[in-house]
Coordinates of C-alpha atoms in Angstrom, one line a residue:
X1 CA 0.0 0.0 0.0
X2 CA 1.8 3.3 -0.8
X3 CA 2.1 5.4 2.1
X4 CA 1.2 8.3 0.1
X5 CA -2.0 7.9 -1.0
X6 CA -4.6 9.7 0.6
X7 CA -7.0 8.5 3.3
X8 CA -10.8 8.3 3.0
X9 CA -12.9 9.6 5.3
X10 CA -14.5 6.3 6.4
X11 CA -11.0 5.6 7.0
X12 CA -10.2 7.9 9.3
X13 CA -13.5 7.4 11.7
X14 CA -12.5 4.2 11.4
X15 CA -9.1 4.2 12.8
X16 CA -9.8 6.9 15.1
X17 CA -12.3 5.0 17.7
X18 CA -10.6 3.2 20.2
X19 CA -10.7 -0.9 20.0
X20 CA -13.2 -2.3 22.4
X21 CA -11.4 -3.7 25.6
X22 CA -12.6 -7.5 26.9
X23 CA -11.2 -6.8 30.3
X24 CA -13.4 -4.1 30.9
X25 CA -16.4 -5.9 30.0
X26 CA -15.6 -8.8 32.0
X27 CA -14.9 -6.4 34.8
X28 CA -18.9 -4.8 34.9
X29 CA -19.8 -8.2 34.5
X30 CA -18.0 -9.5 38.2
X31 CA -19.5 -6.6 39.7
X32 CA -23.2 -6.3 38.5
X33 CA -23.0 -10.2 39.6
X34 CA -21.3 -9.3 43.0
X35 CA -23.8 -6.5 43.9
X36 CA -26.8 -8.8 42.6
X37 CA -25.3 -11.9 44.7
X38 CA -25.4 -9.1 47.7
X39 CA -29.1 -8.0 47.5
X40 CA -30.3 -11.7 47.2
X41 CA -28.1 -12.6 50.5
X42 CA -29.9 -9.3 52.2
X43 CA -33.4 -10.4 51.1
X44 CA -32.9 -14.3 52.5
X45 CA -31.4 -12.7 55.9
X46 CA -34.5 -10.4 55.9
X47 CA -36.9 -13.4 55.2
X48 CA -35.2 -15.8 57.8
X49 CA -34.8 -12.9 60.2
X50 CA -38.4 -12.3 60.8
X51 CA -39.7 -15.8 62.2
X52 CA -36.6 -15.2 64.4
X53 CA -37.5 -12.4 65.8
X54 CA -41.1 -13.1 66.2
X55 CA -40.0 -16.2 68.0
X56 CA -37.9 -14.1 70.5
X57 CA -40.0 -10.9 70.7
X58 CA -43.3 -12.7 70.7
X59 CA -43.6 -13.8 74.3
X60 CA -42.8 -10.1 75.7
X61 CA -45.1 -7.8 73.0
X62 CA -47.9 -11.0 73.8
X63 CA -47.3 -10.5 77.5
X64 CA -47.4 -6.8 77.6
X65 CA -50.5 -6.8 75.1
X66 CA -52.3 -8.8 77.4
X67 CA -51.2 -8.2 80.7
X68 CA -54.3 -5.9 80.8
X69 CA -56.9 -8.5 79.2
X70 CA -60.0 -8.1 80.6
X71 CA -62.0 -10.9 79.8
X72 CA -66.4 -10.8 79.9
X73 CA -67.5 -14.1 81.7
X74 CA -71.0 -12.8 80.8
X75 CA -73.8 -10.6 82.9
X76 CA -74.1 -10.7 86.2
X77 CA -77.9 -12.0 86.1
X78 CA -75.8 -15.3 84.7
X79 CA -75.1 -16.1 88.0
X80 CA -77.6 -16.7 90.6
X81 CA -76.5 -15.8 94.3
X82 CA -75.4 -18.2 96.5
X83 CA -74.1 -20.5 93.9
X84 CA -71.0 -21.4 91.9
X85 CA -70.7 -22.1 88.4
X86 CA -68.2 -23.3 85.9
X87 CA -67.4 -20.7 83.1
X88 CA -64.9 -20.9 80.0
X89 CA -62.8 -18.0 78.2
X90 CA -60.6 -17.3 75.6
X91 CA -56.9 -17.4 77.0
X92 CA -55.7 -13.7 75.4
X93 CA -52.6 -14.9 75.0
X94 CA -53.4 -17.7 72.4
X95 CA -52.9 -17.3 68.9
X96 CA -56.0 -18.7 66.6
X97 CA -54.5 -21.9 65.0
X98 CA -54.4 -23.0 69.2
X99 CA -58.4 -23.9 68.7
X100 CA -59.8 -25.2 71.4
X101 CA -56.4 -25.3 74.0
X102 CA -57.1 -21.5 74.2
X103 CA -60.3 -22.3 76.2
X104 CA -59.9 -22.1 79.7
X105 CA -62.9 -22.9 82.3
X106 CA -63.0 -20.9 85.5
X107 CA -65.2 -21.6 88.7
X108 CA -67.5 -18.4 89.7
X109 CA -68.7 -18.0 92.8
X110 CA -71.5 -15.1 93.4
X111 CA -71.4 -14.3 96.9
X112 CA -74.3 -11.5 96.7
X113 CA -75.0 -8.5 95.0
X114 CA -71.6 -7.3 93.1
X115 CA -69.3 -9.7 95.2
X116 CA -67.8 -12.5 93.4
X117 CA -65.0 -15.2 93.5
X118 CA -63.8 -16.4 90.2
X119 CA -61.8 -19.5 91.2
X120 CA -59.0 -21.4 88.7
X121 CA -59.8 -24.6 87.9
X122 CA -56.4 -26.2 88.9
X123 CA -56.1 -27.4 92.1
X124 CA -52.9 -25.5 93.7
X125 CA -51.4 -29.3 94.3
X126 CA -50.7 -30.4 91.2
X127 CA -52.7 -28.6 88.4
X128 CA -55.8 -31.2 88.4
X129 CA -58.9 -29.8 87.8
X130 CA -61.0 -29.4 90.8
X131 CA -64.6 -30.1 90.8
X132 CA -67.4 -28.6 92.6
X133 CA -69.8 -30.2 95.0
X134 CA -72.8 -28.2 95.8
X135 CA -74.6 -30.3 98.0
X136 CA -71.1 -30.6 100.5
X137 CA -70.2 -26.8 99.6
X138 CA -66.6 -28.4 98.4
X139 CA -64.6 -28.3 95.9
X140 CA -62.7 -31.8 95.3
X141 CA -59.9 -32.6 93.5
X142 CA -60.3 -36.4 92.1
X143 CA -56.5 -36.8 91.4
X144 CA -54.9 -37.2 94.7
X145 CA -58.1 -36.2 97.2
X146 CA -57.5 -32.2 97.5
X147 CA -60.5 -30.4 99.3
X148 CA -61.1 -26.7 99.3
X149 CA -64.2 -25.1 101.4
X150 CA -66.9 -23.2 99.1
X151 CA -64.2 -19.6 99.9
X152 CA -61.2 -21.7 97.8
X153 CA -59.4 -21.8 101.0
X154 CA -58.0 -25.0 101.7
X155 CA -59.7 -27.7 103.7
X156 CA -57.8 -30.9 103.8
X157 CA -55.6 -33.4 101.7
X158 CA -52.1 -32.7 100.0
X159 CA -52.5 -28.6 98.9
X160 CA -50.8 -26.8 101.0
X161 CA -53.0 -23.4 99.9
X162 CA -56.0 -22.1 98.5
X163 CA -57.3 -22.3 94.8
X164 CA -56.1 -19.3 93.0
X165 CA -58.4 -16.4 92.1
X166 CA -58.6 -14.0 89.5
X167 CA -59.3 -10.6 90.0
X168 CA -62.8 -8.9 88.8
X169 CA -64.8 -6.1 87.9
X170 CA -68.1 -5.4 87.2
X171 CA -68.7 -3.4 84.1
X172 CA -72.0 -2.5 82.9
X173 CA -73.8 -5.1 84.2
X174 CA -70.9 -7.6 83.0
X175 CA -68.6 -9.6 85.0
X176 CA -65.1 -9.3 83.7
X177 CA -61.9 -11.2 85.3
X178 CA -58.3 -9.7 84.6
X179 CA -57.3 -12.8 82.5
X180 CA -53.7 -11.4 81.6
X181 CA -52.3 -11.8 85.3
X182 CA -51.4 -15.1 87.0
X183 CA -53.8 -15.1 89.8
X184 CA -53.8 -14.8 93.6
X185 CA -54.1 -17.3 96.2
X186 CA -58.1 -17.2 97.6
X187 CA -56.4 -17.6 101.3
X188 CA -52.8 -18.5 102.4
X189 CA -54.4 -19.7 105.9
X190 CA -57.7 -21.4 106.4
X191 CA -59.5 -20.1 109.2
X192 CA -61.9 -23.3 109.7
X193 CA -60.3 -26.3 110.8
X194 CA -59.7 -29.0 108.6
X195 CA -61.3 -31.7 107.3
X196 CA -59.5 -35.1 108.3
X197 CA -61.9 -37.6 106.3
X198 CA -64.1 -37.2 103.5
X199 CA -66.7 -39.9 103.5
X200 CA -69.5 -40.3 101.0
X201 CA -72.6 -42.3 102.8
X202 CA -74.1 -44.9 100.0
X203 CA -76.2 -43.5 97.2
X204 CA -76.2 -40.2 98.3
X205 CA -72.9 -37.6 97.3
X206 CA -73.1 -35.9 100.8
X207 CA -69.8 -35.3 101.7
X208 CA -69.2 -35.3 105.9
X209 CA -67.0 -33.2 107.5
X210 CA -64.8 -34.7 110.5
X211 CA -63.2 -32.8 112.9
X212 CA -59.8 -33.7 115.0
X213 CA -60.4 -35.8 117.7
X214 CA -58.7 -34.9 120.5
X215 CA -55.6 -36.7 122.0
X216 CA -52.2 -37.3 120.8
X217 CA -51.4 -37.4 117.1
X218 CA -50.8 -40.7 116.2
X219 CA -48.1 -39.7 113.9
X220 CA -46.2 -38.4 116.9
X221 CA -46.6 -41.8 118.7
X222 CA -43.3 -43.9 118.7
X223 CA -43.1 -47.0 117.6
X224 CA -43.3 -50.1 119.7
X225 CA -39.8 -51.8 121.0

């Protein structure tokens, strides 16, 4: 090619743009695919983060969300005076798939007029569920012979204290029990004395009540040489 012919126009643009560099593209590549790998990390951390949190911040937003539950056990007129009655309510700390575990019975006892006593069902032994006897004005517990008087203080067997009670309101002719606390012991001592026996005479469910005889506890009596 002689060196001194002239160049064309085409030529020259040609020549003068630069040659296109592979490194560079290469380059852009590593990083869009770096700063892509990044967000997808960010957004599985975010996602797997959440259940983890709920499952360590759950129990105190729940408790201090329902440490003032109120719960309605119904209107008063539901409950005669002079007698006690077994009531269920909505644990306000369950979540809905619990279904029927978030039901929780209660005993109610209407003294007279707005006075009440809204028992737990558990017997303060060992949990059981504690039934109620009208016609002996006792509750009993059938697991391992637990008796509280009609007041939930404690009348004989293994419970060292009364049932616990909730504490209640009346509002607008509604009787509402503060179902967010643990509750309180109905008495720490009992001021009647003790049942020592419960016997239940055939075909009737009167229950007697014994008192101590008097003498020296047998328990305290030694054993013979």
């Amino acid at each position: 090619m002689n060196t001194n012919e002239p160049v064309s126009q085409g030529d020259q643009t040609t020549a003068a743009e630069p040659a296109a560099n592979p490194g560079s593209a290469g380059h852009s590549r590593r990083v869009f695919l770096f700063k892509l790998s990044l967000l997808l990390n960010g957004v599985v951390g975010a996602v797997l983060a959440v259940p983890v949190l709920g499952y360590l911040l759950g129990p105190a937003l729940k408790k201090s969300s329902s440490e003032n539950s109120w719960i309605d056990l119904g209107p008063v007129g539901n409950f005669p005076e002079g007698e006690t009655r077994l009531v269920n309510f909505r644990n306000p700390t369950t979540t809905p798939w619990d279904g029927q575990t978030g039901d929780i019975p209660c005993w109610v006892r209407h003294i007279s007029g707005n006075s009440f006593q809204v028992f737990a069902i558990n017997c303060a032994h060992l949990g059981c569920p504690v039934r109620w006897f009208a016609q002996s004005r006792l509750f009993l517990c059938p697991c391992h012979g637990g008796a509280y008087y009609e007041d939930g203080s404690r009348a004989s067997g293994p419970p060292e204290r009364g049932l616990f009670m909730y504490e209640y309101r009346i509002v607008a002719g509604a009787l509402m029990i503060s179902a967010g606390k643990m509750p309180t012991l109905a008495a720490r001592n009992c001021t009647r004395p003790p049942l020592i026996q419960i016997q239940a005479s055939p075909g009737s469910t009167t229950i007697a009540e014994l008192h101590p005889v008097e003498g020296p506890d047998p328990r305290n009596t030694p054993w013979p040489a």
